Tab-separated table of C-alpha atoms in Angstrom:
chain	number	residue	atom	x	y	z
K	1	MET	CA	-0.126	0.177	-0.046
K	2	LEU	CA	2.734	2.168	0.797
K	3	PHE	CA	4.251	1.616	-2.648
K	4	LEU	CA	0.880	2.771	-4.318
K	5	TYR	CA	0.979	6.121	-2.532
K	6	ASN	CA	4.320	6.553	-2.964
K	7	THR	CA	4.298	6.380	-6.614
K	8	GLY	CA	0.680	6.822	-7.532
K	9	ALA	CA	1.154	3.809	-9.939
K	10	ARG	CA	-2.001	1.724	-11.302
K	11	VAL	CA	-2.703	-1.084	-9.801
K	12	GLN	CA	-1.960	-2.957	-12.810
K	13	GLU	CA	1.843	-1.495	-12.959
K	14	VAL	CA	2.366	-2.800	-9.589
K	15	ALA	CA	1.129	-6.197	-10.294
K	16	ASP	CA	3.322	-6.039	-13.690
K	17	LEU	CA	6.481	-4.432	-11.773
K	18	ARG	CA	9.845	-6.413	-11.960
K	19	ILE	CA	12.861	-6.614	-9.996
K	20	GLU	CA	14.976	-4.934	-12.829
K	21	HIS	CA	12.515	-2.314	-13.091
K	22	LEU	CA	13.575	-0.859	-9.420
K	23	GLU	CA	17.043	1.383	-8.850
K	24	LEU	CA	17.839	1.149	-5.794
K	25	LYS	CA	20.574	2.848	-5.103
K	26	PRO	CA	20.591	6.722	-4.238
K	27	PRO	CA	18.583	8.427	-5.630
K	28	ALA	CA	16.275	5.335	-5.591
K	29	LYS	CA	13.637	4.896	-8.636
K	30	VAL	CA	10.979	2.647	-10.153
K	31	HIS	CA	10.168	2.528	-13.834
K	32	LEU	CA	6.499	1.887	-14.255
K	33	HIS	CA	5.339	0.412	-17.755
K	34	GLY	CA	1.717	2.336	-18.096
K	35	LYS	CA	-0.981	2.331	-20.546
K	36	GLY	CA	-0.335	2.534	-24.000
K	37	GLY	CA	3.009	0.497	-23.739
K	38	LYS	CA	4.877	3.895	-22.120
K	39	TRP	CA	7.317	4.090	-19.709
K	40	ARG	CA	7.774	6.566	-16.838
K	41	THR	CA	10.077	7.275	-13.648
K	42	CYS	CA	9.049	7.974	-10.199
K	43	PRO	CA	11.077	8.512	-7.169
K	44	LEU	CA	11.301	5.960	-4.398
K	45	TRP	CA	10.987	7.654	-0.924
K	46	ASP	CA	13.970	6.547	1.523
K	47	GLU	CA	11.133	4.450	3.784
K	48	GLN	CA	9.835	2.929	0.787
K	49	LEU	CA	13.313	1.715	-0.491
K	50	LYS	CA	13.629	0.300	3.266
K	51	HIS	CA	10.526	-1.970	2.712
K	52	ILE	CA	11.423	-2.962	-0.749
K	53	GLN	CA	15.259	-4.123	0.721
K	54	ALA	CA	13.285	-5.879	3.309
K	55	LEU	CA	11.071	-7.767	0.896
K	56	LEU	CA	13.253	-8.732	-1.689
K	57	ALA	CA	16.220	-9.523	1.242
K	58	GLN	CA	13.665	-12.245	2.171
K	59	ARG	CA	13.983	-14.520	-1.022
K	60	ARG	CA	16.325	-14.729	-3.643
K	61	ALA	CA	15.042	-13.627	-6.711
K	62	ALA	CA	16.393	-12.829	-9.897
K	63	PRO	CA	15.633	-9.092	-12.155
K	64	GLY	CA	12.955	-10.684	-14.134
K	65	GLU	CA	10.518	-12.067	-11.138
K	66	PRO	CA	8.036	-9.939	-9.958
K	67	VAL	CA	8.611	-7.692	-6.462
K	68	PHE	CA	5.295	-8.502	-4.741
K	69	CYS	CA	4.208	-11.793	-4.624
K	70	ALA	CA	1.571	-14.160	-3.065
K	71	PRO	CA	2.850	-16.973	-1.067
K	72	LYS	CA	5.182	-19.954	-3.191
K	73	ALA	CA	6.723	-16.642	-5.360
K	74	ARG	CA	3.727	-16.492	-7.572
K	75	PRO	CA	3.272	-12.828	-8.934
K	76	LEU	CA	0.305	-10.699	-7.257
K	77	THR	CA	-2.222	-10.122	-9.748
K	78	ARG	CA	-4.300	-6.914	-9.718
K	79	PHE	CA	-7.105	-8.838	-8.349
K	80	GLY	CA	-4.578	-10.157	-5.285
K	81	ILE	CA	-3.615	-6.701	-4.760
K	82	TYR	CA	-6.824	-5.239	-4.570
K	83	LYS	CA	-7.720	-7.625	-1.961
K	84	ILE	CA	-5.270	-6.903	-0.125
K	85	VAL	CA	-5.766	-3.555	0.038
K	86	ARG	CA	-9.754	-3.608	0.836
K	87	ARG	CA	-8.866	-6.389	3.634
K	88	HIS	CA	-6.435	-3.507	5.357
K	89	GLY	CA	-8.539	-0.724	4.382
K	90	ALA	CA	-11.991	-1.761	4.793
K	91	SER	CA	-12.106	0.012	8.348
K	92	PHE	CA	-11.277	3.024	7.162
K	93	ASP	CA	-14.399	3.198	4.509
K	94	THR	CA	-17.096	5.901	4.757
K	95	GLN	CA	-20.945	5.719	4.749
K	96	GLY	CA	-23.233	8.412	3.485
K	97	PRO	CA	-23.714	10.845	0.940
K	98	LYS	CA	-20.050	10.704	0.323
K	99	SER	CA	-19.096	6.878	0.750
K	100	ARG	CA	-15.715	6.023	-0.021
K	101	ARG	CA	-14.534	2.826	-0.319
K	102	VAL	CA	-10.518	2.388	0.175
K	103	SER	CA	-9.530	0.797	-3.226
K	104	PRO	CA	-6.028	0.904	-4.880
K	105	HIS	CA	-7.104	3.698	-7.041
K	106	LEU	CA	-7.619	5.849	-4.033
K	107	PHE	CA	-4.027	5.511	-2.936
K	108	ARG	CA	-3.355	6.889	-6.770
K	109	HIS	CA	-6.058	9.771	-6.269
K	110	THR	CA	-4.445	10.608	-2.806
K	111	ALA	CA	-0.734	10.936	-4.030
K	112	ALA	CA	-2.226	13.421	-6.722
K	113	CYS	CA	-4.166	15.865	-4.633
K	114	HIS	CA	-1.136	15.666	-2.288
K	115	LEU	CA	1.480	16.514	-4.696
K	116	LEU	CA	-0.877	19.203	-5.533
K	117	GLU	CA	-1.665	20.788	-2.328
K	118	SER	CA	1.960	20.621	-1.987
K	119	GLY	CA	2.752	23.106	-4.780
K	120	VAL	CA	4.215	20.319	-7.329
K	121	GLU	CA	3.267	21.552	-10.574
K	122	VAL	CA	0.601	19.899	-12.563
K	123	ASN	CA	2.373	19.175	-15.475
K	124	VAL	CA	5.319	17.011	-13.398
K	125	ILE	CA	1.991	15.407	-11.258
K	126	ARG	CA	1.036	14.476	-15.150
K	127	SER	CA	4.271	13.239	-15.573
K	128	TRP	CA	4.197	11.076	-12.425
K	129	LEU	CA	1.445	9.512	-12.970
K	130	GLY	CA	1.631	8.788	-16.460
K	131	HIS	CA	-1.088	10.660	-18.051
K	132	VAL	CA	-1.305	11.944	-21.813
K	133	SER	CA	-3.404	14.930	-21.432
K	134	LEU	CA	-3.304	17.387	-18.611
K	135	ASP	CA	-7.031	16.959	-18.436
K	136	THR	CA	-6.645	13.948	-16.574
K	137	THR	CA	-4.802	15.416	-14.076
K	138	ASN	CA	-6.764	18.498	-13.779
K	139	ARG	CA	-9.370	16.562	-12.292
K	140	TYR	CA	-7.751	15.797	-9.708
K	141	ALA	CA	-7.282	19.993	-8.973
K	142	GLU	CA	-10.528	20.372	-9.805
K	143	LEU	CA	-11.636	17.849	-6.929
K	144	THR	CA	-9.096	19.021	-4.317
K	145	LEU	CA	-10.037	23.074	-4.712
K	146	ARG	CA	-13.797	22.021	-4.525
K	147	ALA	CA	-13.326	19.752	-1.330
K	148	CYS	CA	-11.191	22.866	0.041
K	149	GLU	CA	-12.969	25.683	-1.081
K	150	VAL	CA	-15.342	27.031	1.601
K	151	SER	CA	-15.659	25.792	4.888
K	152	ASP	CA	-19.138	25.994	7.272
K	153	SER	CA	-18.290	29.231	8.279
K	154	GLY	CA	-18.011	30.452	4.949
K	155	ILE	CA	-14.369	30.932	5.157
K	156	SER	CA	-12.151	30.088	2.502
K	157	THR	CA	-9.869	26.974	3.258
K	158	VAL	CA	-8.007	26.750	0.074
K	159	PRO	CA	-4.636	26.057	1.181
K	160	ARG	CA	-1.666	27.969	0.434
K	161	PRO	CA	0.447	26.058	-1.608
K	162	ARG	CA	3.744	24.723	0.076
K	163	LEU	CA	6.556	24.903	-2.127
K	164	ALA	CA	8.832	22.739	-0.085
K	165	TRP	CA	9.887	20.614	-2.847
K	166	LYS	CA	11.833	23.632	-3.934
K	167	ASP	CA	14.225	23.223	-0.907
K	168	ASP	CA	14.547	19.414	-1.263
K	169	LYS	CA	18.338	19.041	-3.112
K	170	THR	CA	17.904	15.154	-3.444
K	171	LEU	CA	14.509	15.915	-5.432
K	172	LEU	CA	15.617	18.873	-7.611
K	173	ASP	CA	19.110	16.568	-8.570
K	174	TRP	CA	16.846	13.589	-9.170
K	175	LEU	CA	14.723	15.490	-11.684
K	176	ASN	CA	17.346	17.282	-13.343
K	177	SER	CA	18.769	13.568	-14.053
K	178	LEU	CA	15.658	12.899	-15.940
């Protein structure tokens, strides 16, 4: 689940992920094979890197083998990933007029919204998520702004973008290396 949030990956991209698609030396990154046969690269957080290294240390795996496996080293399918997310996330489901079920896509949406709220430029988010059209990414922006626009008191609660990423030398170096 951390990987889904860290990368904003589609569930099928996670199911198709192979060890050879990981670059575990700093700055760590993952190459995701997305829709339309297109590849994109996403950075991996240090915490995510530790979890992946621990996961891979548990088994002797060759570069072409899947990163995420079910018992007996069988690759997880997108349905298996969905089942895991539902099992662990069901207690966070919301009911009522704005009901929401925790699903793998919710992690993708949340990653996009958090990047947007952190002041990351929409074109960078588009690239990060592997969207062909900026219109697709703009849907996340519209949803985020609508959710934050006005509180019950009538006071605007739209967050001011924090541009902390501009001070992150590691991230900027990685982006410049692309």
